[in-house]
């Protein structure tokens, strides 16, 4: 006898009281030992509409719903009190789908309500699936009895009517087709998730998406005691395929917020660390994100001696120190740019030029250092896209002479700019053929710059499973960070690039608003193409649409937040499950004062620092929300000034060229997109003044 654990059972067991969870563990052990035992009470229920379902007794009040594939294969589908369990199972059908090689849970309708079809169809009234064969619909998991209704779908509203009776996998596939994906491509992906001939079909990647085998008596107890998250156990076939694969070189994984990119990276780390010779680097851009990831790695049980986890700057400093690159030098940028500007002012004291220290500093960092220009000739030929002022050849020659004096002064003072240290350390590694790691995993690749990507490339030798990069170009919230994988020496073209589309975090209403913020804007995929939002689908279809209110003034804004918080608390949402965020900490000062006055517990998040009560509501900037998630997110300062939808003649656009303006606006869209998608259940947005045009989607 084999026993499987379903995703629906996993969700249900964590809602039970601890003493009942213990009884469930005991039941599971007894079931595996002898499922025919009289004490199990495995019985069919006459009220159930499907003969493959059974109930089993936990105690006098609690029941487990068990799915029976055959006499040797069983699945725990649900657990709850007697009434709840019976209500859940009464209209469910548990089947094996041979087309997809996966178990399915199907809801049986009491009364089918056919989708209305006009008696006469015009060319503009064609259905989405016109011309698609029933055979292909079967192959993507659509139950035979629902095919006729699927063929009549003309809109997302039609699909929503069918959602309650469709298996989850079928719904996902239909949505993706409606979003532009080719059905043959979906079928190919499903076939890739199937096992080879004579292999165990129950262990196909498609089935393991929602059903995992319990192979020992303590498995369920470990899941409960460790408080495992679903991502530790259930992986979508698209994720599992990425994680457990051998690559000839680099793999780039992109996808929208909440699509499981970091989860794939974490499981990839575990997979790579199974190699006895593994020395894997897991890195990301900020220190905060690396700290958050540490907890997840520990949950997966990855051997600590097999990997290094650090943010990219820490990796740089450790590597430079180890190989004595710029030994004894101070990195200027870590204490702000004032020290660099001071040096530029010293240079200008003896030189006559039309340029000030800020322009020269930006030109040096954003062009010369960023693109690794080593001499005047390279600088003469270097495009300066995004810089606000065009330069003649004569001006460039003059600037390079100033750069040489600036570098001489830095050498004398034994200081180095941050990106300059990246370049020099990269050059040292490449020139000496030194590659400290067997594999490198980099999360949130969109936050890196080209010098940082080149550094990553140098940390590991080119070859099998060298780089695994995960990120989302649409979440590029740091303005001015232009990157290109090809220019950094990283080949991710063609088969070396994959995209995840299933949203595991936010509800469909939240996802639609977030995607609406960035819809219709061209985002660079960082390798010469465009990133698309097409195909993103949420697994959580129910939910409340985000709210957006414009109020009269700052006091009214604070009061509105207080009222929303009260609504949340009245709905049994804890303070610690709520985050209040704004574009800057300055915009949160009045909110902080109000919370203090009301005696409401709160915690302020600044980088890696967390000040205040851990059981209170969190306060942070939109940028600090990156990598976090909450049940409820309340966004303040949401107006056209802080989150502009178009350029104006005033601040901050007056000193920018059109390219810089476009990048600035794009980064603000991305920032709002990131902030909205941190919420699992509810999003509230408020501001005063002119409403942000980015949120026309919720008006």
XYZ file of C-alpha atoms in Angstrom:
699
model
C 0.000 0.000 0.000
C 1.178 3.489 -0.894
C -0.042 6.698 0.728
C 0.083 10.182 -0.804
C -0.346 13.608 0.762
C -2.354 16.148 -1.256
C -1.938 19.901 -1.327
C -5.514 20.344 -0.056
C -4.816 18.084 2.938
C -1.643 20.070 3.695
C -3.646 23.302 3.834
C -6.319 21.757 6.043
C -4.047 20.093 8.626
C -2.347 23.374 9.558
C -5.736 24.883 10.441
C -6.347 22.245 13.115
C -5.645 22.582 16.858
C -2.317 21.110 17.958
C -3.894 18.170 19.812
C -5.866 17.215 16.693
C -2.724 17.496 14.545
C -1.070 14.964 16.869
C -4.039 12.622 16.366
C -3.751 13.036 12.587
C -0.080 11.993 12.765
C -1.036 8.930 14.811
C -3.796 8.093 12.327
C -1.408 8.357 9.389
C 0.994 5.884 11.005
C -1.809 3.401 11.691
C -3.118 3.808 8.148
C 0.279 3.001 6.643
C 0.633 0.008 8.964
C -2.800 -1.481 8.161
C -5.375 0.597 6.356
C -7.944 -2.203 6.585
C -7.905 -2.179 10.372
C -11.336 -1.800 11.954
C -9.993 1.087 14.054
C -9.375 3.133 10.894
C -13.061 3.062 9.910
C -12.284 3.523 6.209
C -15.803 3.703 4.800
C -17.652 4.853 1.686
C -20.343 7.457 2.309
C -23.625 7.125 0.483
C -24.123 10.900 0.341
C -20.851 11.324 -1.568
C -21.289 11.619 -5.305
C -18.018 9.847 -6.094
C -17.254 6.262 -5.149
C -13.485 6.871 -5.046
C -13.833 8.883 -1.809
C -13.807 7.406 1.687
C -13.904 8.798 5.199
C -11.653 7.685 8.024
C -11.983 8.412 11.730
C -9.500 10.591 13.639
C -11.627 10.669 16.803
C -15.318 11.037 17.646
C -15.501 14.422 15.922
C -12.752 14.667 13.265
C -12.616 12.889 9.902
C -10.143 12.459 7.041
C -11.319 12.320 3.439
C -9.312 9.649 1.587
C -9.090 9.260 -2.178
C -8.771 5.735 -3.569
C -7.058 5.278 -6.900
C -7.066 1.502 -6.617
C -6.664 -1.061 -3.878
C -2.999 -0.161 -3.357
C -2.830 3.625 -3.787
C -4.503 6.096 -1.447
C -4.321 9.859 -0.959
C -5.148 11.992 2.085
C -7.318 14.735 0.568
C -8.821 16.697 3.457
C -9.213 16.741 7.245
C -11.687 18.626 9.428
C -14.448 18.197 11.929
C -17.226 15.799 10.982
C -19.532 18.398 9.442
C -16.764 20.317 7.659
C -15.193 17.180 6.172
C -18.511 15.857 4.874
C -19.396 19.243 3.395
C -16.021 19.336 1.593
C -16.236 15.823 0.186
C -19.894 15.557 -0.781
C -19.476 17.083 -4.256
C -15.848 16.137 -5.002
C -14.598 13.643 -7.550
C -11.079 12.183 -7.270
C -9.680 10.818 -10.533
C -6.480 9.853 -12.283
C -5.951 11.736 -15.537
C -3.963 9.577 -17.925
C -3.558 12.451 -20.369
C -1.561 14.543 -17.876
C -0.312 11.754 -15.575
C -1.701 13.495 -12.514
C -4.480 13.088 -9.981
C -7.276 15.636 -10.171
C -9.909 16.913 -7.786
C -13.073 17.922 -9.614
C -16.107 19.649 -8.120
C -19.430 18.222 -9.259
C -22.142 20.809 -9.881
C -25.561 20.516 -8.326
C -27.052 22.104 -11.425
C -25.059 23.083 -14.487
C -25.693 26.552 -15.832
C -24.733 26.616 -19.441
C -22.816 29.613 -20.747
C -25.150 31.503 -23.047
C -24.240 31.349 -26.713
C -25.771 33.716 -29.278
C -27.874 31.985 -31.892
C -25.992 33.859 -34.579
C -22.286 34.569 -34.191
C -20.544 37.338 -36.057
C -16.842 37.473 -36.791
C -16.366 39.529 -33.627
C -18.129 36.987 -31.462
C -15.957 33.978 -32.048
C -15.045 31.848 -29.071
C -11.495 31.636 -27.714
C -11.171 27.933 -28.424
C -12.713 27.874 -31.884
C -10.727 25.421 -34.008
C -9.112 23.660 -31.024
C -9.886 19.948 -30.938
C -11.409 18.115 -28.005
C -8.347 15.860 -28.032
C -6.057 18.796 -27.270
C -8.334 20.007 -24.465
C -8.182 16.536 -22.930
C -4.386 16.675 -23.109
C -4.280 19.888 -21.019
C -6.376 18.311 -18.262
C -9.916 19.434 -19.128
C -12.451 16.806 -17.940
C -14.456 15.308 -20.789
C -17.798 16.417 -19.331
C -16.703 20.085 -19.287
C -15.204 20.283 -22.793
C -18.430 21.460 -24.454
C -18.639 24.411 -22.089
C -14.936 25.275 -22.457
C -15.397 25.462 -26.220
C -18.005 28.212 -25.679
C -15.689 30.480 -23.628
C -15.395 33.986 -25.056
C -14.007 35.971 -22.103
C -12.383 35.741 -18.687
C -15.819 36.199 -17.164
C -16.896 32.976 -18.876
C -13.829 31.220 -17.499
C -14.584 32.527 -14.002
C -18.004 30.849 -14.179
C -16.321 27.531 -14.864
C -13.490 27.946 -12.356
C -15.332 26.194 -9.439
C -15.746 22.958 -11.399
C -12.390 22.863 -13.196
C -9.339 21.044 -11.807
C -6.675 23.592 -10.856
C -4.252 22.444 -13.550
C -6.912 22.695 -16.263
C -7.867 26.212 -15.138
C -4.225 27.333 -15.253
C -3.761 25.954 -18.750
C -6.978 27.495 -20.097
C -6.066 30.882 -18.607
C -2.624 30.768 -20.220
C -4.157 29.999 -23.609
C -6.493 32.979 -23.221
C -3.465 35.085 -22.316
C -1.752 34.237 -25.578
C 0.153 31.004 -24.982
C -0.058 28.368 -27.704
C -1.897 25.209 -26.661
C 0.715 23.027 -28.365
C 3.400 24.628 -26.186
C 1.351 23.820 -23.063
C 0.870 20.230 -24.214
C 4.628 19.930 -24.792
C 5.309 21.155 -21.239
C 2.818 18.640 -19.820
C 4.465 15.844 -21.774
C 7.866 16.889 -20.427
C 6.442 16.473 -16.910
C 5.474 12.861 -17.581
C 7.580 9.823 -16.780
C 9.255 7.610 -19.319
C 7.802 4.278 -20.371
C 7.779 1.636 -17.575
C 8.446 4.283 -14.903
C 6.088 4.999 -12.000
C 3.384 7.376 -13.279
C 2.408 8.416 -9.752
C 5.872 9.971 -9.422
C 5.568 12.138 -12.522
C 6.477 15.794 -12.063
C 2.888 16.656 -12.998
C 1.490 14.559 -10.155
C 4.080 15.691 -7.625
C 2.813 19.232 -8.180
C -0.066 18.478 -5.773
C 0.477 14.917 -4.529
C 3.622 13.674 -2.777
C 4.207 10.184 -1.464
C 4.634 9.632 2.282
C 7.521 7.185 2.470
C 8.026 6.855 6.228
C 5.891 7.028 9.382
C 7.522 10.234 10.644
C 7.121 12.282 7.456
C 3.854 13.984 8.407
C 5.100 14.679 11.932
C 8.197 16.420 10.529
C 6.023 18.533 8.254
C 3.855 19.696 11.167
C 6.592 20.132 13.769
C 8.815 22.135 11.431
C 5.866 24.226 10.258
C 6.810 23.519 6.655
C 5.600 25.790 3.932
C 4.026 24.312 0.805
C 6.938 25.471 -1.299
C 9.184 23.051 0.588
C 7.108 20.091 -0.575
C 5.049 20.928 -3.665
C 6.710 22.265 -6.785
C 5.017 23.160 -10.037
C 6.330 20.986 -12.915
C 7.839 24.107 -14.491
C 9.803 24.719 -11.267
C 10.801 21.084 -10.728
C 12.066 20.853 -14.280
C 14.349 23.833 -13.672
C 15.570 22.644 -10.287
C 16.496 19.055 -11.074
C 18.169 19.556 -14.433
C 21.705 19.486 -15.770
C 22.666 22.489 -17.881
C 25.561 22.896 -20.280
C 26.034 26.431 -18.998
C 24.061 29.306 -17.507
C 20.308 29.207 -16.839
C 18.268 32.413 -16.502
C 14.846 32.133 -14.833
C 12.479 35.112 -15.008
C 8.884 35.641 -13.930
C 6.488 38.056 -12.294
C 6.208 38.746 -8.571
C 5.169 35.693 -6.574
C 5.843 33.163 -9.360
C 8.329 31.175 -7.289
C 11.679 32.322 -8.720
C 13.391 32.434 -5.323
C 11.811 29.101 -4.411
C 13.300 27.566 -7.558
C 16.678 29.087 -6.656
C 16.506 27.617 -3.137
C 15.654 24.135 -4.393
C 18.369 24.499 -7.015
C 20.838 25.188 -4.194
C 19.747 22.017 -2.427
C 20.120 20.030 -5.659
C 23.623 21.368 -6.398
C 24.757 20.770 -2.823
C 24.092 17.054 -3.250
C 27.368 16.976 -5.181
C 30.088 15.914 -2.700
C 32.484 18.496 -4.198
C 29.984 21.352 -4.148
C 31.089 24.837 -3.147
C 28.075 26.925 -4.148
C 27.624 30.670 -3.818
C 24.081 31.967 -3.252
C 23.994 35.730 -3.582
C 21.564 38.599 -4.036
C 21.823 42.362 -4.215
C 20.919 43.561 -0.723
C 21.953 42.384 2.702
C 18.311 42.366 3.806
C 17.320 39.872 1.116
C 20.222 37.567 1.960
C 19.151 37.546 5.626
C 15.573 36.634 4.643
C 16.835 33.830 2.401
C 18.952 32.326 5.204
C 15.842 31.165 7.077
C 14.461 29.456 3.980
C 17.738 27.635 3.289
C 17.733 26.341 6.842
C 14.158 25.052 6.388
C 15.303 23.031 3.367
C 18.102 21.417 5.364
C 20.923 22.329 2.966
C 24.339 21.277 4.397
C 26.056 24.423 5.700
C 29.516 23.289 4.572
C 28.414 23.111 0.927
C 27.486 26.740 0.261
C 28.173 30.402 1.005
C 25.338 32.909 1.417
C 26.160 36.605 1.164
C 24.957 39.747 -0.561
C 27.047 40.744 -3.577
C 28.992 43.518 -1.795
C 30.058 41.178 0.987
C 31.196 38.638 -1.608
C 33.224 41.367 -3.328
C 34.944 42.558 -0.155
C 35.738 39.008 0.990
C 37.113 38.064 -2.442
C 39.183 41.243 -2.769
C 40.608 40.702 0.712
C 41.406 37.034 0.065
C 43.355 37.774 -3.108
C 44.779 41.095 -1.860
C 43.116 43.213 -4.543
C 43.503 46.873 -3.541
C 44.767 45.720 -0.167
C 44.549 48.477 2.424
C 42.217 50.595 0.293
C 39.008 52.172 1.557
C 35.834 51.830 -0.544
C 34.367 55.312 -0.895
C 30.787 54.582 -1.909
C 29.844 52.638 1.236
C 29.808 55.855 3.211
C 27.903 57.793 0.527
C 29.244 59.755 -2.431
C 30.362 62.828 -0.461
C 33.954 61.576 -0.115
C 34.187 61.004 -3.858
C 32.729 64.457 -4.522
C 35.286 65.983 -2.140
C 38.105 64.445 -4.183
C 36.581 65.774 -7.396
C 36.433 69.249 -5.831
C 40.159 68.973 -5.092
C 40.792 68.127 -8.737
C 38.765 71.142 -9.866
C 40.676 73.532 -7.598
C 43.591 73.428 -10.067
C 41.588 73.018 -13.285
C 39.339 75.256 -15.322
C 36.337 73.366 -16.712
C 32.667 73.881 -17.507
C 31.723 70.803 -15.467
C 31.032 70.601 -11.734
C 31.999 67.790 -9.363
C 28.553 66.095 -9.432
C 28.535 65.828 -13.228
C 32.105 64.487 -13.302
C 31.430 61.955 -10.545
C 28.312 60.669 -12.331
C 30.107 60.557 -15.687
C 32.969 58.602 -14.152
C 30.759 56.059 -12.338
C 27.874 55.730 -14.820
C 29.933 55.613 -17.987
C 33.671 55.062 -17.527
C 33.627 52.657 -14.592
C 30.258 51.100 -15.439
C 31.405 50.089 -18.923
C 34.994 49.382 -17.876
C 36.666 52.039 -20.078
C 40.428 51.606 -19.544
C 41.728 54.418 -21.731
C 40.709 57.585 -23.559
C 40.160 55.706 -26.827
C 37.525 53.434 -25.253
C 35.837 56.414 -23.630
C 35.673 58.281 -26.956
C 33.741 55.387 -28.477
C 31.453 54.718 -25.494
C 27.683 55.416 -25.944
C 26.292 57.498 -23.067
C 22.593 56.519 -23.171
C 20.664 58.081 -20.313
C 23.145 60.839 -19.551
C 21.509 64.266 -19.618
C 24.175 66.212 -21.515
C 25.660 65.400 -24.927
C 29.461 65.737 -25.166
C 31.730 66.686 -28.050
C 34.996 64.867 -28.709
C 36.916 67.862 -27.303
C 34.845 67.759 -24.110
C 35.466 64.029 -23.689
C 39.212 64.539 -24.052
C 39.068 67.202 -21.347
C 37.035 64.968 -19.033
C 39.471 62.068 -19.466
C 42.378 64.299 -18.381
C 40.408 65.145 -15.236
C 39.677 61.448 -14.681
C 43.396 60.684 -14.781
C 44.034 63.304 -12.080
C 41.134 61.934 -10.011
C 42.532 58.393 -10.239
C 46.015 59.606 -9.294
C 44.551 61.325 -6.236
C 42.684 58.149 -5.229
C 45.872 56.143 -5.603
C 47.672 58.601 -3.354
C 44.902 58.481 -0.710
C 44.493 54.677 -1.090
C 40.787 54.826 -1.803
C 38.680 53.138 -4.490
C 35.153 53.532 -5.840
C 32.791 50.573 -5.342
C 32.175 49.645 -8.984
C 35.868 50.226 -9.677
C 36.685 47.547 -7.089
C 34.271 45.177 -8.845
C 36.105 45.736 -12.129
C 39.583 45.316 -10.644
C 38.666 42.172 -8.710
C 37.039 40.697 -11.816
C 40.158 41.425 -13.865
C 42.371 39.797 -11.229
C 40.275 36.607 -11.172
C 40.202 36.353 -14.959
C 43.901 37.142 -15.464
C 44.917 34.522 -12.894
C 42.290 31.959 -13.955
C 40.877 31.860 -10.413
C 37.272 30.695 -9.944
C 36.454 30.287 -6.228
C 33.105 28.473 -6.592
C 31.787 25.370 -8.344
C 28.382 27.011 -8.967
C 26.833 30.450 -8.475
C 23.143 31.191 -7.827
C 22.110 34.863 -8.014
C 18.603 35.940 -7.004
C 16.969 39.228 -8.131
C 19.355 39.625 -11.077
C 17.543 42.772 -12.246
C 19.089 44.694 -9.313
C 22.664 44.005 -10.397
C 24.777 46.235 -12.634
C 27.047 45.125 -15.475
C 30.251 45.296 -13.347
C 28.505 43.101 -10.753
C 27.373 40.611 -13.406
C 30.916 40.443 -14.806
C 32.136 39.720 -11.282
C 29.617 36.872 -10.942
C 30.774 35.502 -14.286
C 34.398 35.475 -13.026
C 33.545 33.682 -9.757
C 32.806 30.381 -11.494
C 34.400 28.683 -14.491
C 32.299 28.519 -17.631
C 30.759 25.107 -18.049
C 28.171 22.713 -16.694
C 25.688 24.266 -14.191
C 27.879 27.348 -13.737
C 25.345 30.188 -13.209
C 21.692 30.011 -12.164
C 20.113 33.482 -12.334
C 16.607 34.344 -11.139
C 14.814 37.662 -11.334
C 12.179 39.869 -12.918
C 13.080 42.791 -15.211
C 9.744 44.382 -14.368
C 10.846 44.655 -10.716
C 13.886 46.806 -11.570
C 13.326 49.487 -8.938
C 16.796 51.041 -8.927
C 16.786 53.715 -11.599
C 19.771 53.942 -13.917
C 21.063 50.371 -13.511
C 21.516 49.397 -17.130
C 22.479 45.767 -17.566
C 22.968 43.412 -20.460
C 23.856 39.768 -20.021
C 25.663 39.510 -23.334
C 27.830 42.550 -22.563
C 28.681 40.978 -19.197
C 29.873 37.784 -20.903
C 26.857 35.724 -19.833
C 25.044 33.705 -22.502
C 21.345 33.239 -21.668
C 19.873 33.153 -25.173
C 17.405 30.555 -26.371
C 17.168 27.360 -24.311
C 19.190 28.978 -21.536
C 16.249 31.129 -20.523
C 12.952 30.114 -18.904
C 9.937 31.997 -17.577
C 7.702 31.111 -14.610
C 4.087 32.278 -14.845
C 2.098 30.902 -11.916
C 1.593 33.369 -9.046
C 1.607 31.620 -5.663
C 1.392 34.670 -3.402
C -1.289 37.153 -4.377
C -4.934 36.774 -5.233
C -6.057 37.161 -8.830
C -7.677 40.602 -8.137
C -4.410 41.908 -6.644
C -2.378 40.413 -9.472
C -4.573 42.046 -12.113
C -4.165 45.509 -10.571
C -0.390 45.056 -10.187
C 0.004 43.889 -13.784
C -2.221 46.775 -14.866
C 0.336 49.222 -13.408
C 3.068 47.936 -15.764
C 0.896 46.779 -18.673
C 1.626 48.372 -22.028
C 5.124 49.525 -21.025
C 8.178 48.033 -22.721
C 10.575 46.469 -20.243
C 14.036 45.392 -21.331
C 14.643 41.665 -20.750
C 18.310 42.628 -20.318
C 19.444 40.672 -23.325
C 18.215 42.674 -26.299
C 14.535 41.738 -26.098
C 11.347 42.786 -24.318
C 9.890 41.339 -21.127
C 6.196 40.516 -21.257
C 3.569 40.302 -18.501
C 1.516 37.879 -20.584
C 0.797 34.524 -19.028
C 0.901 35.453 -15.347
C -1.888 33.584 -13.567
C -2.717 33.450 -9.858
C -3.652 30.189 -8.157
C -5.753 32.164 -5.660
C -8.842 33.160 -7.621
C -11.011 34.506 -4.829
C -10.251 37.770 -3.106
C -10.989 41.469 -2.760
C -9.772 43.992 -5.315
C -7.270 46.612 -4.036
C -8.785 49.875 -2.782
C -7.436 53.315 -3.711
C -8.595 56.543 -2.060
C -7.594 60.180 -2.485
C -8.144 62.277 0.662
C -7.870 65.975 1.498
C -4.609 66.218 3.433
C -1.913 64.377 5.433
C -4.077 64.094 8.559
C -6.909 62.538 6.567
C -4.427 60.107 5.026
C -3.305 58.924 8.460
C -6.911 58.653 9.644
C -7.821 56.534 6.631
C -4.980 54.124 7.408
C -6.157 53.861 11.021
C -9.682 53.004 9.849
C -8.405 50.309 7.486
C -6.288 48.833 10.269
C -9.342 48.666 12.530
C -11.265 46.829 9.801
C -8.425 44.315 9.553
C -8.268 43.764 13.311
C -12.048 43.300 13.407
C -11.564 40.564 10.778
C -9.097 38.701 13.035
C -6.034 39.895 11.132
C -3.074 40.372 13.468
C -1.048 43.596 13.624
C 2.087 41.613 12.687
C 0.363 40.547 9.453
C 0.040 44.173 8.316
C 2.643 46.447 6.730
C 2.285 50.195 6.181
C 4.668 51.476 3.497
C 5.388 54.748 1.717
C 7.795 55.929 -1.019
C 10.039 57.441 1.705
C 10.396 57.195 5.482
C 9.673 60.922 5.747
C 6.121 60.243 4.532
C 5.622 57.833 7.433
C 6.496 60.280 10.235
C 2.895 61.362 10.895
C 1.772 57.737 10.809
C 4.443 56.762 13.301
C 3.380 59.597 15.639
C -0.263 58.514 15.434
C 0.558 54.885 16.252
C 2.632 56.045 19.217
C -0.183 58.315 20.426
C -2.776 55.521 20.114
C -0.578 52.986 21.894
C -0.510 50.723 18.836
C 2.523 48.424 18.658
C 4.695 48.963 15.611
C 8.122 48.170 14.206
C 10.230 50.289 11.836
C 12.219 48.448 9.140
C 15.324 50.209 7.826
C 17.597 47.937 5.812
C 18.613 45.109 8.135
C 17.549 47.050 11.241
C 14.212 46.269 12.902
C 13.303 48.707 15.676
C 10.185 48.265 17.771
C 7.725 45.536 18.683
C 7.859 42.337 16.599
C 4.152 41.754 17.269
C 3.195 45.156 15.906
C 2.471 46.542 12.462
C 5.575 47.017 10.274
C 6.511 50.415 8.788
C 8.934 50.684 5.871
C 9.590 52.213 2.457
C 8.438 50.692 -0.829
C 12.051 49.730 -1.524
C 12.323 47.901 1.801
C 9.262 45.819 0.920
C 11.356 43.956 -1.652
C 11.600 40.290 -0.698
C 8.928 40.547 2.038
C 5.276 39.535 2.091
C 2.321 40.295 4.343
C -1.300 39.336 4.613
C -2.211 43.023 4.286
C -0.257 45.880 2.703
C -1.320 49.521 3.193
C 0.436 51.991 0.884
C 0.626 55.698 1.756
C 1.756 58.668 -0.306
C 0.245 57.214 -3.456
C -0.227 60.220 -5.714
C 1.019 61.635 -9.002
C 3.890 63.516 -7.335
C 5.435 60.482 -5.660
C 4.452 57.946 -8.317
C 4.167 59.897 -11.574
C 2.611 58.404 -14.677
C 4.022 61.051 -17.052
C 6.892 63.524 -17.246
C 6.363 67.208 -16.460
C 8.412 70.367 -16.857
C 9.096 70.565 -13.117
C 11.035 68.489 -10.572
C 12.455 65.867 -10.977
C 12.176 65.834 -14.778
C 13.574 69.284 -15.599
C 17.203 68.132 -15.656
C 16.609 64.858 -17.519
C 16.696 63.994 -21.198
C 13.879 61.873 -22.646
C 15.747 58.595 -22.085
C 16.356 59.406 -18.429
C 12.732 60.487 -17.993
C 11.513 57.212 -19.465
C 13.766 55.201 -17.151
C 12.638 57.205 -14.128
C 8.952 56.656 -14.923
C 9.581 52.971 -15.567
C 11.306 52.569 -12.186
C 8.309 54.185 -10.415
C 5.918 51.782 -12.135
C 8.127 48.907 -11.061
C 8.272 50.213 -7.498
C 4.476 50.356 -7.198
C 4.195 46.927 -8.834
C 6.597 45.486 -6.247
C 4.769 47.159 -3.346
C 1.328 45.890 -4.406
C 2.528 42.330 -4.958
C 3.880 41.984 -1.417
C 0.297 41.404 -0.228
C -1.239 37.955 0.011
C -4.823 38.994 0.727
C -5.578 42.746 0.912
C -4.127 45.954 -0.553
C -5.157 49.460 0.500
C -3.700 52.593 -1.120
C -4.161 56.201 -0.080
C -2.761 59.627 -0.927
C -3.722 63.287 -1.199
C -3.354 65.682 -4.105
C -3.514 64.531 -7.721
C -4.273 60.793 -8.060
C -1.493 58.699 -9.602
C -2.258 57.882 -13.225
C -0.583 54.526 -12.643
C -3.724 53.403 -10.824
C -6.310 54.248 -13.448
C -6.833 50.492 -13.468
C -8.678 50.662 -10.097
C -10.732 53.757 -10.789
